[in-house]
Amino acid sequence: MKVAMITPIFERCGVARYARDLVRAIRDHTNVDLYVIRHHRFGVTDRRYLQYLVAKINQIDPDVIHIQHEYSLFKPIEIFADFVRILPKPVIVTMHSIGHLPLDSALFPNPKVRYIIVPNEGMKKVARTDKAVVVPHMCPPIPGSKEEARKRLGIGDEFLAIHVGFIDYRKGTDVFLKVAQRYRDAKYVIVGGWHVDVPTEYMKIIKDMASKLGVRITGFVPDKEYYDWIQAADVIIQPCRFVSESYTLMECLSARKPVIVLNHPIFENRPVIKVRDVDGIIDAIKRVRRGYLPPGIEEFVNSRSPKKIARIHEDLYRRC
Amino acid sequence: MRILYCSDFPTLNTGYANVSRELVRRFQADGHEVIYLPIAGYVGGAMTKDVLGVEMLPALMKPDDILHWFTFRMCDLCVILKDPFPLKGIETLPVFSVFYAPITEDPVSDIYVKHTTTSLYIWLPSRYWIEKAKEKIWPERLRYLPHGVQKEFHPLDWPRERLYASLGFHGIDVLVGIVSVNRHRKLLPNQLEGIKIFMDNNPDLNVGVYLHASITPDEPAAIHGGWDLKKVTETLGIDKNIRFPEPHIYRIGLSLREMNVMYNAIDCLVNATTEGFGLPILESQASGTPVVTVNHGNGPEINFLGLNAKVAAWDWAIHGTRIAIPDPYSIAENIEKGISMKEKYRYKLSEEVRDKYDWDVVYSKYFRPELEKLESELDPKKIVEVA
């Protein structure tokens, strides 16, 4: 069974990080002969480029094509449906975001598309197609230990609260800084930056706020350092305003860390601390400092092991 | 890999063409297929591999041509050896590229950052500029790959008179030289001031000055600036001591052997300007001739004798970047040191430079592993192995 996966893979991109872990899991735990055709995450998707991708696929001659898709990966958004139309083999699409009706309605009925993978039931409801299959995000192994990570990062005994991810209004980076402003008895670090080196206006505002509060912004960090920050943290604060799923959450839970989130429906039945506002986050921090860890983390992580998730993918490939 | 290589046409008399001639044939010798897309210097038509040893495409007319050829010829990687400023819009092209683009402005300009922002990596030939670039560019994207020097540059045992005569000088005691394009960023009058002070400090020496540059500004003057160097040297009162290359010969360029004779004839080269790399600095030292650089940019990094003139002030560009104005008294002082060191150290200097920067050494140590790394990040099967 030969599969060609089209995805960003080494870029500064959440989908790329997810894809790296998935590729490793499929390589290590299945009999799938996997090839990865790298997708240029940042360019404006020209039709000549789409033909280039098709030619690369033809060179491999796979049985199935698996595309990691998120709305910002193909520009303009609608061109993705045109791309799938010209593909030569059955297609599985993993939708990392969903709900763009013009694209979804052009894409889902295409007979080449056999399955639409979504990471949770909420997204499956939005997809409104029988082709939608829930394959949860895996909890990837996070290497290292708290002590080793702190040593490498030069962090002492202080209580460390981190926020992980791209600096973006949707991720609630400013909310994290409001917490830092109101509850001073902790060390705060934003582990994140932006996809490219040209900063957004929001990033400039955050940089200014963080500077005044003495909050460090690491910028985008390589995987090794990223895992160190997660391991080193005492608590992870992810006050996302808009979220369809969070791979970062899976990574934090893999490291058995308490994660504080805003009360969003997708976090129902997840072993996280759900709050309503900044006051709630501060109360939650105080609970964590008293030793609180949400129950059920171990079971949750085991239910989403890389081996399990890889095998689910293999099963879907074979059913195509 | 199939590499789309974009740079100056390889027979041009430019630093980019110089480096391209060395890189392209080594890429091919390593088994990579190279398709050359000229950015400057060639107008139309294409050439087969028989003509210049590499398939040559018609010259680029707009940045979109890069996408056209990259996809049409199913390339794996695009290597662009050029400063990114003229390639407006290149950051929007879905092309897997590396920008081999020296930085010459401090701080790194926003346009540089913008135009290179979607390339996989930025190759820089200078550790100094890598540190500067880290202020605005994610460090993991910055890779150190220095330029090299050809084997043709080495010390000659000709009599001084014969060497001086090769550049048209007779009866001089010492020869100071500058090898440069005539553009504003080279601050040639400031460098000549330093030479003038050296001459004033040594009134008993009959000093010759060889200025291997265009007498008038290199085109396009409206963009790059420059000077009428005859007028500048008249103002400085050193016009009687100066010789320029014959303009037609300068435009065509010298062969590497002729360049080596030129560097050997010069007793001390002055290259006291903010450099992205500074090929003449390396070439001169490989020929055994000391060089005076300025204490800013890449010059000090490749100045094996440490002859660095102080920075007197800054020359500012419209968008807030700057280059160093060298202290002319410090230039003069270092010329004296350089001249006194040449005879004693020329062979050792040459050996040290060539041991470290010979093109074969530089290619094996830096370029070959870098291409192997890129191949593992672009080949569909190798990606799975290294993910």
XYZ file of C-alpha atoms in Angstrom:
707
model
C 0.000 0.000 0.000
C 1.726 3.127 -1.291
C 0.545 6.474 0.059
C 1.607 9.958 -1.028
C 1.012 12.566 1.668
C 0.909 16.203 0.573
C 1.719 18.497 3.446
C 4.006 21.200 4.776
C 6.506 19.290 6.873
C 9.424 21.430 8.126
C 7.886 24.913 8.084
C 6.933 27.078 11.046
C 3.418 25.730 11.028
C 1.194 23.726 13.358
C 0.105 21.477 10.507
C 3.783 20.798 9.712
C 4.478 19.778 13.281
C 1.413 17.522 13.331
C 2.468 16.028 9.996
C 5.994 15.253 11.233
C 4.605 13.307 14.195
C 2.065 11.509 12.014
C 4.687 10.562 9.418
C 6.906 9.146 12.173
C 4.004 7.199 13.638
C 2.970 5.724 10.269
C 6.597 4.903 9.465
C 7.193 3.205 12.822
C 3.882 1.412 13.428
C 2.371 0.415 10.071
C 3.240 -1.357 6.834
C 2.355 1.625 4.700
C 4.935 2.638 2.079
C 4.716 6.370 2.739
C 6.032 9.213 0.585
C 5.794 12.874 1.557
C 5.411 15.500 -1.149
C 6.270 18.761 0.449
C 3.698 21.523 -0.037
C 4.956 25.117 -0.216
C 3.060 26.608 2.659
C 3.603 30.292 1.934
C 3.346 30.876 -1.786
C 0.269 32.002 -3.653
C -0.951 28.726 -5.142
C -0.468 29.110 -8.849
C -2.004 26.572 -11.253
C 1.440 25.807 -12.595
C 2.414 24.816 -9.082
C -0.621 22.529 -8.807
C 0.411 20.771 -12.027
C 3.889 20.457 -10.543
C 2.423 18.676 -7.496
C 0.399 16.367 -9.728
C 3.519 15.480 -11.706
C 5.335 14.692 -8.449
C 2.453 12.424 -7.445
C 2.568 10.659 -10.791
C 6.263 9.982 -10.328
C 5.382 8.064 -7.153
C 2.233 6.412 -8.516
C 0.596 5.900 -5.114
C -2.545 3.936 -4.299
C -3.916 6.748 -2.158
C -3.240 10.458 -1.837
C -3.546 11.963 1.642
C -3.632 15.741 1.934
C -3.185 17.703 5.144
C -5.388 20.733 4.630
C -5.956 23.958 6.488
C -7.557 26.982 4.848
C -4.405 29.090 4.771
C -2.341 26.450 2.992
C -3.785 26.960 -0.469
C -4.312 30.527 -1.608
C -6.890 31.462 -2.774
C -8.919 29.052 -0.631
C -11.157 27.882 -3.474
C -8.266 26.625 -5.584
C -7.971 23.589 -3.342
C -11.169 22.076 -4.791
C -9.742 22.578 -8.309
C -6.571 20.835 -7.205
C -8.414 17.771 -5.893
C -10.324 17.515 -9.191
C -7.121 16.960 -11.147
C -5.648 14.358 -8.823
C -5.173 10.924 -10.372
C -5.996 8.647 -7.412
C -8.403 8.317 -4.457
C -7.980 11.110 -1.948
C -8.224 11.421 1.809
C -8.238 14.963 3.181
C -7.462 15.770 6.806
C -9.268 19.021 7.537
C -7.472 21.019 10.217
C -10.128 23.680 9.902
C -13.660 23.435 8.549
C -16.698 25.573 7.758
C -15.707 27.527 4.660
C -18.905 26.692 2.829
C -17.912 27.518 -0.763
C -14.836 25.310 -0.507
C -16.400 22.535 1.538
C -19.399 22.280 -0.771
C -17.113 22.108 -3.816
C -14.750 19.633 -2.215
C -16.800 17.085 -0.262
C -19.049 15.767 -3.073
C -16.038 15.030 -5.321
C -16.119 11.241 -5.875
C -12.314 11.087 -5.672
C -12.533 12.198 -2.055
C -13.155 8.989 -0.091
C -12.744 10.273 3.449
C -12.644 13.616 5.218
C -10.682 13.191 8.432
C -11.655 15.563 11.221
C -10.174 15.516 14.717
C -13.386 15.714 16.778
C -17.160 15.291 16.753
C -17.733 19.035 16.677
C -15.981 19.375 13.349
C -17.778 16.304 12.037
C -21.104 18.016 12.710
C -19.959 21.088 10.776
C -18.743 18.947 7.870
C -22.202 17.463 7.356
C -21.024 14.700 5.087
C -21.042 10.917 5.416
C -17.437 10.947 4.344
C -16.361 12.640 7.576
C -14.471 10.326 9.915
C -13.253 11.339 13.348
C -9.592 10.489 13.846
C -8.443 12.265 16.978
C -5.088 14.022 17.146
C -2.471 11.781 18.693
C -0.661 12.567 21.910
C 2.929 12.420 20.687
C 5.783 11.490 23.008
C 7.410 14.571 24.543
C 11.056 13.844 25.310
C 12.995 14.920 28.367
C 12.071 15.722 31.943
C 11.221 18.868 33.879
C 14.601 18.963 35.607
C 16.655 18.479 32.454
C 14.538 20.968 30.518
C 14.856 23.645 33.193
C 18.595 23.147 33.317
C 18.903 23.582 29.550
C 16.690 26.656 29.580
C 18.382 28.208 32.574
C 15.174 28.278 34.638
C 15.509 28.064 38.397
C 12.856 27.191 40.956
C 10.399 29.873 40.005
C 6.802 28.983 39.120
C 6.689 28.977 35.317
C 3.503 29.741 33.383
C 3.764 29.509 29.614
C 1.557 30.189 26.625
C 2.340 28.132 23.552
C 1.615 28.819 19.919
C 1.598 31.475 17.261
C 1.105 35.014 18.471
C -2.392 35.557 17.207
C -5.589 37.212 18.419
C -7.434 33.926 17.970
C -5.012 32.201 20.341
C -5.646 34.840 23.015
C -2.034 35.897 23.495
C -3.213 39.247 24.848
C -5.349 37.446 27.441
C -2.229 35.659 28.668
C -0.543 39.028 29.112
C -3.524 40.350 31.075
C -3.047 37.440 33.457
C 0.642 38.339 33.743
C -0.339 41.914 34.492
C -2.791 40.964 37.274
C -1.019 38.008 38.911
C 2.637 38.897 39.302
C 3.786 35.974 41.436
C 4.991 33.819 38.541
C 7.407 33.791 35.646
C 5.595 34.149 32.321
C 6.938 33.123 28.921
C 5.278 33.159 25.510
C 6.678 30.249 23.522
C 5.871 31.260 19.994
C 6.320 33.637 17.133
C 4.988 33.804 13.614
C 5.129 31.714 10.428
C 7.467 34.126 8.636
C 9.924 36.812 9.692
C 7.689 39.747 8.759
C 5.696 40.479 11.945
C 1.966 41.265 12.033
C 0.524 44.394 13.656
C -0.904 42.273 16.471
C 2.575 40.875 17.141
C 3.988 44.371 17.441
C 1.316 45.233 20.032
C 2.021 42.038 21.969
C 5.761 42.656 21.853
C 5.239 46.104 23.324
C 2.914 44.813 26.082
C 5.232 41.923 26.919
C 8.237 44.202 27.119
C 6.497 46.454 29.666
C 5.483 43.437 31.760
C 8.841 41.697 31.595
C 7.318 38.713 29.786
C 9.744 36.914 27.515
C 8.735 36.024 23.951
C 10.910 33.231 22.654
C 9.985 33.587 19.001
C 9.493 30.437 17.008
C 11.771 27.765 18.469
C 13.046 24.469 17.047
C 11.345 21.262 18.202
C 13.946 20.416 20.849
C 13.570 23.728 22.636
C 9.791 23.645 22.169
C 9.570 20.325 24.031
C 11.883 21.701 26.725
C 9.524 24.603 27.384
C 6.540 22.283 27.718
C 8.456 20.000 30.070
C 9.778 22.916 32.104
C 6.382 24.545 32.643
C 4.369 24.317 35.876
C 1.206 25.354 34.067
C 0.240 26.039 30.478
C -2.313 28.741 29.713
C -4.114 28.544 26.359
C -6.933 31.136 26.379
C -7.971 30.595 22.740
C -10.866 32.721 21.534
C -11.392 30.610 18.412
C -10.426 26.963 18.244
C -11.524 23.935 16.242
C -8.904 21.618 17.732
C -5.550 22.002 19.401
C -2.557 19.815 18.708
C -0.627 21.918 21.196
C -3.058 20.690 23.860
C -2.228 17.072 22.988
C 1.482 17.802 23.363
C 0.982 19.481 26.737
C -1.149 16.601 28.032
C 1.452 14.116 26.762
C 3.864 15.837 29.133
C 1.216 15.420 31.918
C 0.908 19.161 32.431
C -2.066 21.096 33.810
C -3.563 23.167 30.993
C -5.915 26.106 31.569
C -8.317 26.927 28.730
C -11.334 29.136 28.162
C -14.628 27.310 28.384
C -15.066 26.211 24.759
C -17.247 23.234 23.748
C -14.407 21.269 22.164
C -12.767 20.972 25.603
C -15.712 19.071 27.012
C -14.594 15.723 28.426
C -10.959 16.726 28.154
C -8.658 16.622 31.226
C -8.085 20.388 31.298
C -9.066 23.252 33.611
C -11.887 25.223 31.999
C -12.480 28.848 33.040
C -14.526 31.839 31.861
C -12.189 34.801 32.120
C -8.923 36.264 33.450
C -10.104 35.956 37.062
C -10.837 32.309 36.418
C -7.364 31.776 34.996
C -5.785 33.357 38.084
C -7.857 31.152 40.405
C -6.830 28.122 38.378
C -3.155 29.058 38.663
C -3.540 29.208 42.425
C -5.171 25.754 42.436
C -2.302 24.335 40.400
C 0.171 25.836 42.842
C -1.615 23.933 45.602
C -0.949 20.718 43.682
C -4.058 20.318 41.546
C -3.834 18.251 38.363
C -6.976 17.507 36.329
C -7.933 13.788 36.571
C -7.913 11.483 33.577
C -4.775 12.734 31.808
C -3.143 9.300 31.756
C -6.158 7.578 30.206
C -6.619 10.366 27.699
C -2.997 10.194 26.527
C -3.048 6.394 26.259
C -6.217 6.473 24.175
C -4.441 8.616 21.590
C -1.084 6.898 21.313
C 0.866 7.316 18.047
C 0.497 3.591 17.346
C -3.293 3.696 17.664
C -3.656 6.767 15.485
C -1.253 5.422 12.861
C -3.192 2.169 12.642
C -6.469 4.053 12.178
C -4.885 5.890 9.258
C -3.638 2.640 7.766
C -7.116 1.186 7.991
C -8.585 4.168 6.158
C -5.943 3.954 3.431
C -6.753 0.295 2.867
C -10.472 0.968 2.709
C -9.911 3.351 -0.191
C 18.459 17.010 -7.258
C 17.458 19.116 -10.206
C 18.535 22.624 -9.268
C 17.265 25.804 -10.888
C 20.214 28.127 -10.392
C 19.535 31.875 -10.655
C 22.365 34.377 -10.762
C 24.356 36.645 -13.023
C 25.286 35.208 -16.400
C 28.464 33.234 -15.664
C 30.766 35.092 -18.025
C 29.955 38.491 -16.495
C 32.650 40.416 -14.649
C 30.842 40.330 -11.280
C 31.326 38.676 -7.917
C 28.095 36.727 -8.389
C 29.302 35.351 -11.718
C 32.674 34.524 -10.182
C 31.061 32.458 -7.421
C 28.541 30.898 -9.804
C 31.287 29.560 -12.059
C 32.759 27.698 -9.083
C 29.504 26.450 -7.590
C 27.636 25.256 -10.655
C 30.331 22.919 -11.919
C 30.756 21.461 -8.433
C 27.017 20.882 -8.102
C 27.162 19.025 -11.400
C 30.247 17.047 -10.391
C 28.297 15.905 -7.320
C 25.580 14.505 -9.561
C 23.036 17.324 -9.343
C 21.446 18.506 -12.573
C 21.731 22.279 -12.906
C 19.559 24.483 -15.073
C 20.871 28.049 -15.140
C 18.478 30.992 -15.241
C 20.479 34.192 -15.736
C 19.241 37.185 -13.772
C 21.574 39.756 -15.275
C 23.810 39.992 -18.272
C 22.178 37.972 -20.991
C 19.229 39.037 -23.073
C 17.467 36.258 -24.918
C 17.640 32.772 -26.304
C 18.804 29.643 -24.625
C 21.996 27.600 -24.801
C 22.548 23.896 -24.614
C 24.955 22.376 -22.156
C 27.636 22.080 -24.844
C 28.257 25.809 -24.954
C 29.069 26.637 -21.306
C 28.870 23.252 -19.641
C 25.428 23.909 -18.192
C 21.987 24.310 -19.718
C 21.354 28.042 -19.946
C 17.798 29.381 -20.084
C 16.734 32.731 -21.565
C 17.372 35.482 -19.042
C 14.829 36.321 -16.377
C 12.494 39.174 -17.281
C 10.397 39.163 -14.075
C 10.431 37.144 -10.834
C 7.500 35.027 -12.042
C 9.872 33.464 -14.589
C 11.438 31.604 -11.673
C 8.115 29.885 -10.930
C 7.597 29.150 -14.605
C 10.914 27.368 -15.049
C 10.851 25.714 -11.628
C 7.522 24.021 -12.331
C 7.958 23.507 -16.079
C 11.275 21.732 -15.633
C 10.181 19.918 -12.452
C 13.042 21.231 -10.365
C 13.557 20.176 -6.753
C 15.355 23.268 -5.482
C 15.993 26.823 -6.626
C 19.264 28.470 -5.569
C 19.300 32.246 -5.980
C 22.691 33.924 -5.756
C 21.728 37.591 -5.929
C 20.737 40.355 -3.596
C 16.963 40.105 -3.154
C 16.077 43.777 -3.662
C 15.234 43.689 -7.382
C 13.145 40.507 -7.031
C 9.968 42.171 -5.849
C 7.181 39.682 -5.227
C 9.424 36.643 -5.071
C 8.171 35.895 -1.571
C 4.748 35.024 -3.012
C 6.071 32.329 -5.372
C 5.512 28.702 -4.312
C 9.091 27.729 -5.093
C 11.371 25.749 -2.761
C 14.339 28.083 -2.730
C 17.440 29.112 -0.866
C 18.631 32.690 -1.099
C 22.397 33.025 -1.221
C 22.236 36.757 -0.677
C 25.033 38.671 1.058
C 23.949 41.409 3.446
C 25.738 44.733 3.218
C 23.564 47.050 5.293
C 23.331 47.445 9.018
C 20.749 46.752 10.321
C 19.374 44.211 7.857
C 16.814 46.073 5.807
C 13.093 45.240 5.988
C 13.034 44.748 2.215
C 15.723 42.078 2.502
C 13.706 40.321 5.209
C 10.485 40.567 3.228
C 11.861 39.278 -0.074
C 13.610 36.331 1.579
C 10.864 35.495 4.054
C 9.444 32.427 2.293
C 12.696 30.851 1.141
C 13.655 27.659 2.979
C 17.015 28.989 4.072
C 19.205 32.025 3.663
C 22.812 31.219 2.940
C 25.197 33.883 4.155
C 28.937 33.931 3.526
C 29.654 35.811 6.756
C 29.307 34.905 10.427
C 29.227 38.611 11.248
C 26.111 39.117 9.138
C 24.485 35.953 10.445
C 24.637 37.419 13.941
C 23.169 40.688 12.686
C 20.459 38.905 10.726
C 19.327 37.003 13.823
C 17.822 40.268 15.083
C 15.147 40.024 12.379
C 15.319 36.526 10.866
C 14.631 33.215 12.577
C 18.114 31.827 13.350
C 17.295 28.303 12.147
C 16.895 29.657 8.612
C 20.385 31.183 8.520
C 23.199 28.989 7.233
C 26.891 29.857 6.999
C 28.392 29.095 3.582
C 31.454 31.213 2.759
C 32.742 31.983 -0.707
C 36.085 30.510 -1.685
C 39.182 31.469 -3.601
C 40.560 29.911 -6.749
C 43.872 28.048 -6.944
C 45.091 30.577 -9.521
C 45.772 33.049 -6.686
C 49.200 32.456 -5.181
C 52.471 34.369 -4.627
C 54.713 34.953 -7.650
C 58.477 35.222 -7.543
C 58.769 37.894 -10.208
C 61.020 40.900 -9.629
C 59.105 43.907 -8.228
C 59.949 46.022 -11.274
C 58.405 43.468 -13.589
C 55.268 43.284 -11.465
C 54.954 47.077 -11.282
C 55.518 47.349 -15.026
C 52.628 44.902 -15.657
C 50.340 47.639 -14.321
C 52.168 50.451 -16.084
C 54.285 51.685 -13.166
C 57.997 52.442 -13.389
C 60.427 53.787 -10.842
C 58.064 53.587 -7.861
C 59.009 52.392 -4.411
C 55.700 50.965 -3.366
C 52.306 50.279 -4.918
C 48.993 50.613 -3.085
C 45.859 49.327 -4.771
C 42.069 49.303 -4.668
C 39.952 46.728 -6.529
C 36.342 47.785 -6.565
C 33.218 48.661 -8.454
C 32.622 52.397 -8.658
C 29.447 52.632 -6.581
C 28.507 54.798 -3.655
C 28.564 51.966 -1.116
C 32.299 51.445 -1.716
C 33.086 54.980 -0.449
C 36.096 55.202 -2.771
C 36.982 58.854 -2.041
C 37.143 58.051 1.684
C 39.505 55.169 0.994
C 41.628 57.354 -1.292
C 41.873 59.895 1.523
C 43.569 57.220 3.589
C 46.038 56.520 0.801
C 46.730 60.251 0.489
C 47.549 60.465 4.197
C 49.877 57.477 3.845
C 51.648 59.309 1.029
C 51.874 62.506 3.081
C 53.293 60.539 6.019
C 55.970 59.036 3.771
C 57.221 61.912 1.612
C 60.406 60.054 0.700
C 58.506 57.185 -0.870
C 57.495 57.300 -4.496
C 54.035 55.784 -4.086
C 52.061 54.415 -6.990
C 48.299 53.916 -6.670
C 46.535 51.381 -8.864
C 42.787 51.866 -8.915
C 41.163 48.838 -10.546
C 37.791 50.442 -11.010
C 35.774 52.221 -13.628
C 36.775 55.896 -13.869
C 33.068 56.799 -14.108
C 30.255 55.243 -12.043
C 29.204 51.685 -12.820
C 25.760 51.553 -14.377
C 23.065 52.307 -13.373
C 24.520 55.407 -11.677
C 21.076 56.738 -10.798
C 20.550 53.732 -8.509
C 24.043 52.914 -7.285
C 25.780 56.305 -7.295
C 29.539 56.602 -7.758
C 32.121 59.220 -8.759
C 34.244 60.603 -11.526
C 37.396 59.178 -10.001
C 39.729 61.287 -12.125
C 38.158 64.403 -10.618
C 38.277 62.928 -7.121
C 41.979 62.134 -7.419
C 42.644 65.620 -8.823
C 40.911 67.151 -5.818
C 43.025 64.983 -3.516
C 46.170 65.927 -5.414
C 47.173 62.336 -6.107
C 46.162 62.162 -9.759
C 49.777 62.039 -10.923
C 50.337 58.847 -8.916
C 47.222 57.019 -10.074
C 46.786 54.544 -12.863
C 43.476 53.016 -13.932
C 43.016 49.936 -16.113
C 42.265 50.629 -19.737
C 38.440 51.076 -19.653
C 37.710 48.509 -22.347
C 39.881 45.901 -20.617
C 38.211 46.720 -17.294
C 34.760 46.127 -18.769
C 35.761 42.789 -20.294
C 37.498 41.732 -17.114
C 40.813 40.088 -16.402
C 41.532 36.389 -16.384
C 42.309 34.783 -13.038
C 46.013 34.620 -13.977
C 46.005 38.327 -14.835
C 44.218 39.098 -11.561
C 46.904 37.163 -9.704
C 49.655 39.217 -11.362
C 47.756 42.376 -10.412
C 47.439 41.375 -6.748
C 51.085 40.338 -6.627
C 52.136 43.706 -8.038
C 50.242 45.549 -5.309
C 52.130 45.854 -2.035
C 49.034 46.538 0.013
C 45.390 46.439 -1.050
C 42.858 48.796 0.495
C 39.317 47.415 0.832
C 38.096 49.564 3.743
C 34.383 49.316 3.151
C 31.433 47.450 4.680
C 31.402 44.156 2.816
C 28.882 41.344 2.553
C 31.851 39.103 1.869
C 34.698 40.823 -0.053
C 36.135 38.528 -2.706
C 39.114 40.870 -3.429
C 40.097 40.631 0.243
C 40.474 36.888 -0.054
C 42.007 36.904 -3.539
C 44.626 39.466 -2.562
C 45.694 37.552 0.539
C 45.772 34.271 -1.390
C 48.248 36.033 -3.679
C 50.294 36.978 -0.603
C 49.299 40.647 -0.504
C 48.009 42.186 2.748
C 44.688 43.992 2.799
C 43.408 46.903 4.882
C 39.737 46.422 5.757
C 37.402 48.472 7.977
C 36.181 47.293 11.355
C 32.609 46.629 10.192
C 30.976 43.990 8.019
C 32.770 40.870 6.883
C 36.205 42.437 6.293
C 37.706 41.666 9.724
C 36.421 38.075 9.592
C 38.590 37.275 6.579
C 41.487 39.646 7.251
C 44.178 37.192 8.324
C 46.612 39.936 9.402
C 44.046 41.961 11.361
C 44.705 45.182 9.440
C 41.358 46.795 10.258
C 40.892 50.538 10.001
C 38.703 52.168 12.635
C 35.202 53.327 11.840
C 35.142 57.135 11.799
C 31.428 57.650 11.218
C 28.434 56.211 9.350
C 27.065 56.747 5.905
C 23.278 56.494 6.066
C 20.841 55.223 3.452
C 17.316 56.569 3.032
C 15.662 53.632 4.839
C 17.810 53.927 7.956
C 20.564 51.419 7.215
C 24.213 52.378 7.325
C 27.688 51.469 6.190
C 30.984 52.401 7.808
C 33.038 55.438 6.844
C 36.633 54.400 7.493
C 39.023 56.584 9.453
C 41.573 57.729 6.829
C 44.371 58.078 9.404
C 43.731 54.515 10.509
C 43.815 53.398 6.868
C 47.207 55.077 6.448
C 48.546 53.477 9.594
C 47.431 50.023 8.475
C 48.857 50.482 4.967
C 52.239 51.065 6.573
C 51.871 47.926 8.650
C 50.726 45.908 5.645
C 53.608 46.984 3.451
C 56.116 46.172 6.186
C 54.591 42.719 6.622
C 54.252 41.669 3.022
C 57.716 40.368 2.243
C 57.997 38.446 5.494
C 54.549 36.904 5.537
C 53.386 36.577 1.928
C 53.847 32.810 1.622
C 52.477 32.015 5.058
C 49.545 34.361 4.479
C 48.756 32.755 1.159
C 48.980 29.258 2.621
C 46.675 30.068 5.527
C 44.084 31.649 3.262
C 44.105 28.829 0.778
C 44.033 26.101 3.450
C 40.814 27.569 4.761
C 39.124 29.093 1.717
C 40.221 27.142 -1.339
C 37.022 26.450 -3.280
C 37.451 22.675 -3.016
C 37.788 22.940 0.769
C 34.861 25.318 1.144
C 32.635 23.249 -1.125
C 33.332 19.951 0.678
C 32.973 21.438 4.129
C 29.925 23.633 3.646
C 28.066 23.205 0.344
C 28.039 19.454 -0.052
C 26.525 18.722 3.426
C 24.054 21.555 2.933
C 22.785 20.080 -0.312
C 22.545 16.655 1.306
C 20.456 18.194 4.071
C 18.204 19.918 1.552
C 17.793 16.714 -0.397
C 16.631 14.936 2.761
C 14.070 17.722 3.289
C 12.737 17.672 -0.269
C 12.911 14.071 -1.511
C 9.545 12.332 -0.850
C 11.151 9.182 0.525
C 14.010 10.778 2.447
C 11.576 13.105 4.236
C 9.917 10.064 5.799
C 13.307 8.789 6.997
C 14.370 12.066 8.645
C 11.000 13.392 9.890
